[in-house]
Amino acid sequence: MALISHAPTSGATHGRVLLAAGLALLPWLGYLAATLPPAEAAAWVALDAVEAAALLTAGSRLLRHDPRHRAPAAAAAVLLLADACVDVATSAPGPELAVAVAMAVCAEIPLAALCTALAVPARRKRCRPR
């Protein structure tokens, strides 16, 4: 059983998921900029802005059935995993760490898995001559 179906309708659904995730990051950028110290805000806003750009690019290309969705999907996967790791590693023990782990487990890692699956070309079945 494949993790991601390569049926014709799955591209549109996956494209919408990536677009929604990319759009959801936009207000988050404002929240980070307003609440974090300037040095931290610059780093986190930059990382999340590049994540949003990769997600929006991959999602829009998937909706147009453009095979060039693979590179931004791969970039988004790497950025999401890096974001999850750094966020968990730098969070203070207690509620801050709990939120970081919850975001990693419920959002960033599953979205990175989807992006990874979308970045890898589907294998074609080859007929073997007898």
Backbone as a printed PyTorch tensor [residue, N CA C, xyz], in Angstrom:
tensor([[[  0.8530,  -1.1760,   0.0000],
         [  0.0000,   0.0000,   0.0000],
         [  0.8980,   1.2390,   0.0000]],

        [[  0.6490,   2.1060,  -0.9400],
         [  1.4800,   3.2990,  -1.0730],
         [  1.0470,   4.3750,  -0.0870]],

        [[  2.0160,   5.1240,   0.4000],
         [  1.7280,   6.2380,   1.3050],
         [  0.9420,   7.3180,   0.5780]],

        [[  1.3110,   7.6070,  -0.6330],
         [  0.6560,   8.6410,  -1.4250],
         [  0.1640,   8.0060,  -2.7150]],

        [[ -1.1000,   8.1570,  -2.9890],
         [ -1.6730,   7.6530,  -4.2280],
         [ -1.2880,   8.5890,  -5.3670]],

        [[ -1.0220,   8.0250,  -6.5110],
         [ -0.6970,   8.8500,  -7.6670],
         [ -1.8730,   8.8790,  -8.6400]],

        [[ -3.0870,   8.7600,  -8.1140],
         [ -4.2840,   8.8750,  -8.9350],
         [ -4.4100,  10.3140,  -9.4230]],

        [[ -5.1070,  10.5290, -10.5460],
         [ -5.2140,  11.8850, -11.0990],
         [ -5.7820,  12.9070, -10.1120]],

        [[ -6.7110,  12.5160,  -9.2590],
         [ -7.3170,  13.4760,  -8.3420],
         [ -6.4280,  13.7820,  -7.1470]],

        [[ -5.4600,  12.9420,  -6.8570],
         [ -4.6360,  13.1660,  -5.6700],
         [ -3.7590,  14.4050,  -5.8040]],

        [[ -3.3420,  14.7520,  -7.0200],
         [ -2.5020,  15.9310,  -7.2040],
         [ -3.2120,  17.1990,  -6.7870]],

        [[ -4.4870,  17.3040,  -7.1140],
         [ -5.2550,  18.4940,  -6.7430],
         [ -5.4280,  18.5670,  -5.2310]],

        [[ -5.7190,  17.4410,  -4.6210],
         [ -5.8940,  17.4200,  -3.1640],
         [ -4.5950,  17.7760,  -2.4620]],

        [[ -3.5170,  17.1800,  -2.8980],
         [ -2.2220,  17.4740,  -2.2900],
         [ -1.8110,  18.9150,  -2.5520]],

        [[ -2.1200,  19.4170,  -3.7240],
         [ -1.8290,  20.8110,  -4.0340],
         [ -2.5770,  21.7530,  -3.1000]],

        [[ -3.8440,  21.4330,  -2.8260],
         [ -4.6300,  22.2690,  -1.9060],
         [ -4.0650,  22.2140,  -0.4900]],

        [[ -3.6230,  21.0410,  -0.0680],
         [ -3.0340,  20.9000,   1.2770],
         [ -1.7830,  21.7650,   1.3900]],

        [[ -0.9210,  21.7060,   0.3860],
         [  0.3110,  22.5000,   0.4290],
         [  0.0130,  23.9970,   0.3630]],

        [[ -0.9530,  24.3800,  -0.4750],
         [ -1.3340,  25.7890,  -0.5320],
         [ -1.8980,  26.2660,   0.8050]],

        [[ -2.7460,  25.4510,   1.4240],
         [ -3.3220,  25.8260,   2.7150],
         [ -2.2320,  25.9730,   3.7770]],

        [[ -1.2690,  25.0530,   3.7800],
         [ -0.1800,  25.1340,   4.7540],
         [  0.6700,  26.3800,   4.5130]],

        [[  0.9650,  26.6740,   3.2500],
         [  1.7440,  27.8630,   2.9300],
         [  1.0150,  29.1400,   3.3130]],

        [[ -0.2820,  29.1910,   3.0480],
         [ -1.0750,  30.3690,   3.4190],
         [ -1.2040,  30.5070,   4.9370]],

        [[ -1.2920,  29.3800,   5.6340],
         [ -1.3990,  29.4240,   7.0990],
         [ -0.1410,  29.9950,   7.7380]],

        [[  0.9800,  29.8500,   7.0680],
         [  2.2340,  30.3910,   7.6080],
         [  2.3030,  31.9150,   7.5330]],

        [[  1.5410,  32.5260,   6.6450],
         [  1.6550,  33.9790,   6.4510],
         [  1.2800,  34.7730,   7.7050]],

        [[  0.1280,  34.5270,   8.3530],
         [ -0.1400,  35.2660,   9.5930],
         [  0.8350,  34.8770,  10.7120]],

        [[  1.3240,  33.6460,  10.6740],
         [  2.3010,  33.1910,  11.6680],
         [  3.5710,  34.0350,  11.5960]],

        [[  3.9510,  34.4420,  10.3870],
         [  5.1390,  35.2900,  10.2180],
         [  4.9590,  36.6050,  10.9740]],

        [[  3.7840,  37.1880,  10.8790],
         [  3.5050,  38.4330,  11.5990],
         [  3.5420,  38.2410,  13.1030]],

        [[  2.9870,  37.1210,  13.5550],
         [  2.9990,  36.8220,  14.9930],
         [  4.4380,  36.6870,  15.4960]],

        [[  5.2590,  35.9470,  14.7650],
         [  6.6630,  35.7810,  15.1700],
         [  7.3950,  37.1190,  15.1960]],

        [[  7.1810,  37.9140,  14.1710],
         [  7.8560,  39.2160,  14.0950],
         [  7.4540,  40.1220,  15.2460]],

        [[  6.2110,  40.0200,  15.6850],
         [  5.7130,  40.8990,  16.7440],
         [  6.0590,  40.4210,  18.1480]],

        [[  6.2920,  39.1240,  18.3240],
         [  6.4500,  38.6030,  19.6870],
         [  7.8610,  38.1650,  20.0530]],

        [[  8.7130,  37.8920,  19.0880],
         [ 10.0680,  37.4340,  19.4010],
         [ 11.0400,  38.6070,  19.4620]],

        [[ 12.1300,  38.4380,  20.2030],
         [ 13.1890,  39.4660,  20.1640],
         [ 13.6950,  39.6160,  18.7250]],

        [[ 14.1380,  40.8140,  18.3620],
         [ 14.5000,  41.0810,  16.9580],
         [ 15.4660,  40.0770,  16.3260]],

        [[ 16.4970,  39.6700,  17.0410],
         [ 17.4660,  38.7400,  16.4520],
         [ 16.8240,  37.3790,  16.1760]],

        [[ 16.0430,  36.8950,  17.1250],
         [ 15.3560,  35.6150,  16.9270],
         [ 14.2840,  35.7460,  15.8580]],

        [[ 13.5490,  36.8450,  15.8720],
         [ 12.4690,  37.0460,  14.9080],
         [ 13.0080,  36.9960,  13.4850]],

        [[ 14.1410,  37.6140,  13.2500],
         [ 14.7050,  37.6360,  11.9030],
         [ 14.9730,  36.2150,  11.3960]],

        [[ 15.5540,  35.3880,  12.2380],
         [ 15.8780,  34.0170,  11.8330],
         [ 14.6150,  33.1900,  11.5930]],

        [[ 13.6880,  33.2260,  12.5460],
         [ 12.4760,  32.4110,  12.4290],
         [ 11.5830,  32.8990,  11.2970]],

        [[ 11.4480,  34.1990,  11.1340],
         [ 10.6120,  34.7360,  10.0510],
         [ 11.2300,  34.3580,   8.7020]],

        [[ 12.5290,  34.4570,   8.5730],
         [ 13.1830,  34.0910,   7.3160],
         [ 12.9610,  32.6070,   6.9970]],

        [[ 13.1550,  31.7390,   7.9840],
         [ 12.9640,  30.3010,   7.7720],
         [ 11.5190,  30.0090,   7.3670]],

        [[ 10.5710,  30.5440,   8.1170],
         [  9.1660,  30.2660,   7.8280],
         [  8.7130,  30.9060,   6.5220]],

        [[  9.2970,  32.0320,   6.1330],
         [  8.9550,  32.6580,   4.8530],
         [  9.4210,  31.7850,   3.6850]],

        [[ 10.6100,  31.2100,   3.8050],
         [ 11.1120,  30.3220,   2.7500],
         [ 10.2700,  29.0410,   2.7130]],

        [[  9.8750,  28.5180,   3.8830],
         [  8.9720,  27.3600,   3.9340],
         [  7.6740,  27.6740,   3.1980]],

        [[  7.0870,  28.8260,   3.5130],
         [  5.8210,  29.2240,   2.8850],
         [  5.9870,  29.3310,   1.3700]],

        [[  7.0720,  29.9260,   0.9310],
         [  7.3120,  30.0690,  -0.5090],
         [  7.4230,  28.6990,  -1.1870]],

        [[  8.1350,  27.7750,  -0.5560],
         [  8.2850,  26.4330,  -1.1300],
         [  6.9430,  25.7030,  -1.1650]],

        [[  6.1700,  25.8060,  -0.0860],
         [  4.8620,  25.1490,  -0.0450],
         [  3.9050,  25.7390,  -1.0710]],

        [[  3.8760,  27.0610,  -1.1700],
         [  2.9880,  27.7150,  -2.1280],
         [  3.3890,  27.3940,  -3.5700]],

        [[  4.6800,  27.3530,  -3.8350],
         [  5.1520,  27.0290,  -5.1860],
         [  4.8090,  25.5920,  -5.5500]],

        [[  5.1130,  24.6620,  -4.6500],
         [  4.8100,  23.2480,  -4.9240],
         [  3.3030,  23.0400,  -5.0750]],

        [[  2.5290,  23.6420,  -4.1910],
         [  1.0780,  23.4690,  -4.2470],
         [  0.4680,  24.0230,  -5.5220]],

        [[  0.8770,  25.2170,  -5.9150],
         [  0.3120,  25.8100,  -7.1350],
         [  0.7280,  25.0090,  -8.3650]],

        [[  1.9380,  24.5020,  -8.3670],
         [  2.3780,  23.6870,  -9.5040],
         [  1.6300,  22.3570,  -9.5580]],

        [[  1.3530,  21.7640,  -8.3980],
         [  0.5650,  20.5350,  -8.3820],
         [ -0.8330,  20.7680,  -8.9280]],

        [[ -1.4350,  21.8800,  -8.5710],
         [ -2.7810,  22.1850,  -9.0640],
         [ -2.8050,  22.3650, -10.5830]],

        [[ -1.6950,  22.7920, -11.1390],
         [ -1.5940,  22.9680, -12.6000],
         [ -1.0320,  21.7150, -13.2900]],

        [[ -0.8380,  20.6530, -12.5220],
         [ -0.2650,  19.3930, -13.0410],
         [  1.1120,  19.6340, -13.6720]],

        [[  1.8580,  20.5260, -13.0670],
         [  3.1950,  20.8800, -13.5420],
         [  4.2060,  19.9560, -12.8540]],

        [[  4.9680,  19.1840, -13.6220],
         [  5.9190,  18.2510, -13.0020],
         [  7.0600,  18.9470, -12.2550]],

        [[  7.1720,  20.2750, -12.3930],
         [  8.2330,  20.9990, -11.6840],
         [  7.8940,  21.2270, -10.2090]],

        [[  6.8840,  20.5420,  -9.6890],
         [  6.5370,  20.6620,  -8.2700],
         [  7.5450,  19.9360,  -7.3790]],

        [[  8.3250,  19.0560,  -7.9470],
         [  9.1950,  18.1860,  -7.1450],
         [ 10.2880,  18.9490,  -6.3870]],

        [[ 10.9470,  19.8870,  -7.0240],
         [ 12.0330,  20.6210,  -6.3530],
         [ 11.5210,  21.4610,  -5.1820]],

        [[ 10.4710,  22.2640,  -5.3460],
         [  9.9880,  22.9990,  -4.1690],
         [  9.4060,  22.0880,  -3.0970]],

        [[  8.8440,  20.9570,  -3.4890],
         [  8.3450,  20.0080,  -2.4850],
         [  9.5120,  19.4340,  -1.6780]],

        [[ 10.6030,  19.1070,  -2.3530],
         [ 11.7890,  18.5980,  -1.6520],
         [ 12.3680,  19.6620,  -0.7220]],

        [[ 12.4250,  20.8970,  -1.2090],
         [ 12.9370,  21.9930,  -0.3790],
         [ 12.0490,  22.1910,   0.8430]],

        [[ 10.7440,  22.1430,   0.6530],
         [  9.8180,  22.3070,   1.7780],
         [ 10.0120,  21.1940,   2.7990]],

        [[ 10.2200,  19.9690,   2.3400],
         [ 10.4210,  18.8500,   3.2660],
         [ 11.6530,  19.0770,   4.1420]],

        [[ 12.7460,  19.4760,   3.5320],
         [ 13.9820,  19.7150,   4.2870],
         [ 13.7990,  20.8690,   5.2740]],

        [[ 13.1780,  21.9440,   4.8100],
         [ 12.9670,  23.1100,   5.6760],
         [ 12.0420,  22.7860,   6.8410]],

        [[ 10.9800,  22.0280,   6.5920],
         [ 10.0500,  21.6570,   7.6600],
         [ 10.7320,  20.7840,   8.7140]],

        [[ 11.5460,  19.8300,   8.2670],
         [ 12.2670,  18.9860,   9.2300],
         [ 13.2860,  19.7930,  10.0210]],

        [[ 13.9850,  20.6900,   9.3590],
         [ 14.9480,  21.5490,  10.0650],
         [ 14.2240,  22.4260,  11.0730]],

        [[ 13.0980,  22.9960,  10.6830],
         [ 12.2970,  23.8310,  11.5730],
         [ 11.8740,  23.0380,  12.8020]],

        [[ 11.3650,  21.8370,  12.5940],
         [ 10.9200,  21.0130,  13.7200],
         [ 12.0780,  20.6940,  14.6650]],

        [[ 13.2090,  20.2970,  14.1010],
         [ 14.3640,  19.9350,  14.9430],
         [ 14.8820,  21.1190,  15.7430]],

        [[ 15.0630,  22.2510,  15.0840],
         [ 15.6060,  23.4290,  15.7650],
         [ 14.6120,  23.9420,  16.8070]],

        [[ 13.3410,  23.9230,  16.4730],
         [ 12.3240,  24.4030,  17.4040],
         [ 12.2990,  23.5430,  18.6670]],

        [[ 12.3310,  22.2300,  18.5050],
         [ 12.3300,  21.3350,  19.6710],
         [ 13.6330,  21.4860,  20.4540]],

        [[ 14.7460,  21.5790,  19.7470],
         [ 16.0520,  21.6670,  20.4180],
         [ 16.2410,  22.9690,  21.1860]],

        [[ 15.6130,  24.0530,  20.7380],
         [ 15.8340,  25.3480,  21.3840],
         [ 14.7100,  25.7620,  22.3300]],

        [[ 13.6900,  24.9290,  22.4630],
         [ 12.5660,  25.2760,  23.3450],
         [ 12.9260,  25.0390,  24.8040]],

        [[ 12.4360,  25.9170,  25.6570],
         [ 12.6350,  25.7630,  27.0990],
         [ 11.7580,  24.6140,  27.6040]],

        [[ 12.2400,  23.8750,  28.6090],
         [ 11.4170,  22.7970,  29.1650],
         [ 10.0840,  23.3430,  29.6790]],

        [[  9.0630,  22.5060,  29.5930],
         [  7.7390,  22.9220,  30.0570],
         [  6.7890,  23.1370,  28.8980]],

        [[  5.8990,  24.1140,  29.0340],
         [  4.8870,  24.3370,  28.0000],
         [  5.4720,  24.6840,  26.6270]],

        [[  6.5530,  25.4290,  26.6070],
         [  7.1710,  25.7940,  25.3200],
         [  7.6370,  24.5560,  24.5710]],

        [[  8.2640,  23.6280,  25.2760],
         [  8.7200,  22.3830,  24.6570],
         [  7.5310,  21.5260,  24.2270]],

        [[  6.4920,  21.4820,  25.0500],
         [  5.3000,  20.7020,  24.7060],
         [  4.6650,  21.2060,  23.4120]],

        [[  4.5930,  22.5110,  23.2590],
         [  4.0330,  23.0880,  22.0360],
         [  4.9270,  22.7700,  20.8410]],

        [[  6.2300,  22.8650,  21.0160],
         [  7.1670,  22.5690,  19.9220],
         [  7.0490,  21.1110,  19.4760]],

        [[  6.9590,  20.2010,  20.4300],
         [  6.8240,  18.7780,  20.0930],
         [  5.4770,  18.5290,  19.4110]],

        [[  4.4180,  19.1380,  19.9260],
         [  3.0990,  18.9640,  19.3190],
         [  3.0810,  19.4790,  17.8790]],

        [[  3.6810,  20.6430,  17.6480],
         [  3.7340,  21.1990,  16.2850],
         [  4.5570,  20.2890,  15.3630]],

        [[  5.6570,  19.7600,  15.8920],
         [  6.4950,  18.8750,  15.0800],
         [  5.7490,  17.5950,  14.7170]],

        [[  5.1190,  16.9810,  15.7090],
         [  4.4660,  15.6830,  15.5010],
         [  3.1740,  15.8160,  14.6980]],

        [[  2.4220,  16.8580,  14.9440],
         [  1.0980,  17.0020,  14.3140],
         [  1.1150,  17.7640,  12.9960]],

        [[  2.1120,  18.5780,  12.7550],
         [  2.0900,  19.4130,  11.5500],
         [  3.3570,  19.2840,  10.7130]],

        [[  4.5010,  19.6230,  11.2850],
         [  5.7160,  19.7420,  10.4810],
         [  6.2030,  18.4030,   9.9190]],

        [[  6.2520,  17.3740,  10.7360],
         [  6.7550,  16.0800,  10.2460],
         [  5.7890,  15.4350,   9.2540]],

        [[  4.4670,  15.4030,   9.5320],
         [  3.5660,  14.8430,   8.5130],
         [  3.5940,  15.6260,   7.1860]],

        [[  3.6730,  16.9410,   7.2780],
         [  3.7390,  17.7470,   6.0600],
         [  5.0520,  17.4980,   5.3170]],

        [[  6.1400,  17.3260,   6.0550],
         [  7.4280,  16.9960,   5.4270],
         [  7.3600,  15.6290,   4.7470]],

        [[  6.6590,  14.6770,   5.3650],
         [  6.5030,  13.3470,   4.7490],
         [  5.7160,  13.4510,   3.4430]],

        [[  4.6480,  14.2350,   3.4370],
         [  3.8730,  14.4340,   2.2150],
         [  4.7460,  15.0720,   1.1400]],

        [[  5.4880,  16.1050,   1.5080],
         [  6.3600,  16.7770,   0.5420],
         [  7.4200,  15.8290,  -0.0060]],

        [[  7.9610,  14.9790,   0.8470],
         [  8.9640,  14.0030,   0.4020],
         [  8.3550,  13.0370,  -0.5980]],

        [[  7.1650,  12.5470,  -0.2820],
         [  6.4950,  11.6120,  -1.1980],
         [  6.1910,  12.2800,  -2.5360]],

        [[  5.8130,  13.5490,  -2.5020],
         [  5.5070,  14.2670,  -3.7410],
         [  6.7690,  14.6020,  -4.5400]],

        [[  7.8860,  14.7010,  -3.8650],
         [  9.1390,  15.0430,  -4.5440],
         [  9.7470,  13.8570,  -5.2850]],

        [[  9.3830,  12.6530,  -4.8680],
         [  9.9400,  11.4490,  -5.4840],
         [  9.0530,  11.0330,  -6.6560]],

        [[  9.6230,  10.8770,  -7.8270],
         [  8.7980,  10.4690,  -8.9770],
         [  8.1640,   9.0950,  -8.7450]],

        [[  6.9510,   8.9310,  -9.2580],
         [  6.2650,   7.6380,  -9.1480],
         [  7.0120,   6.6060,  -9.9800]],

        [[  7.1160,   5.4040,  -9.4500],
         [  7.7540,   4.3360, -10.2120],
         [  6.7780,   3.8200, -11.2520]],

        [[  7.2990,   3.6000, -12.4120],
         [  6.4750,   3.0430, -13.4820],
         [  6.6970,   1.5440, -13.5210]],

        [[  5.6090,   0.8250, -13.7120],
         [  5.7240,  -0.6310, -13.8360],
         [  6.2830,  -0.9360, -15.2090]],

        [[  7.2750,  -1.7770, -15.2110],
         [  7.8890,  -2.1500, -16.4770],
         [  7.4730,  -3.5750, -16.8160]],

        [[  7.1360,  -3.7490, -18.0520],
         [  6.7830,  -5.0880, -18.5170],
         [  8.0700,  -5.8180, -18.8730]],

        [[  8.1710,  -7.0130, -18.3510],
         [  9.3520,  -7.8240, -18.6720],
         [  9.0320,  -8.7240, -19.8580]],

        [[  9.8940,  -8.7060, -20.8270],
         [  9.6650,  -9.6270, -21.9530],
         [  9.8690, -11.0670, -21.5000]],

        [[  9.0470, -11.9400, -22.0360],
         [  9.1660, -13.3630, -21.6420],
         [  9.8780, -14.1460, -22.6660]]])
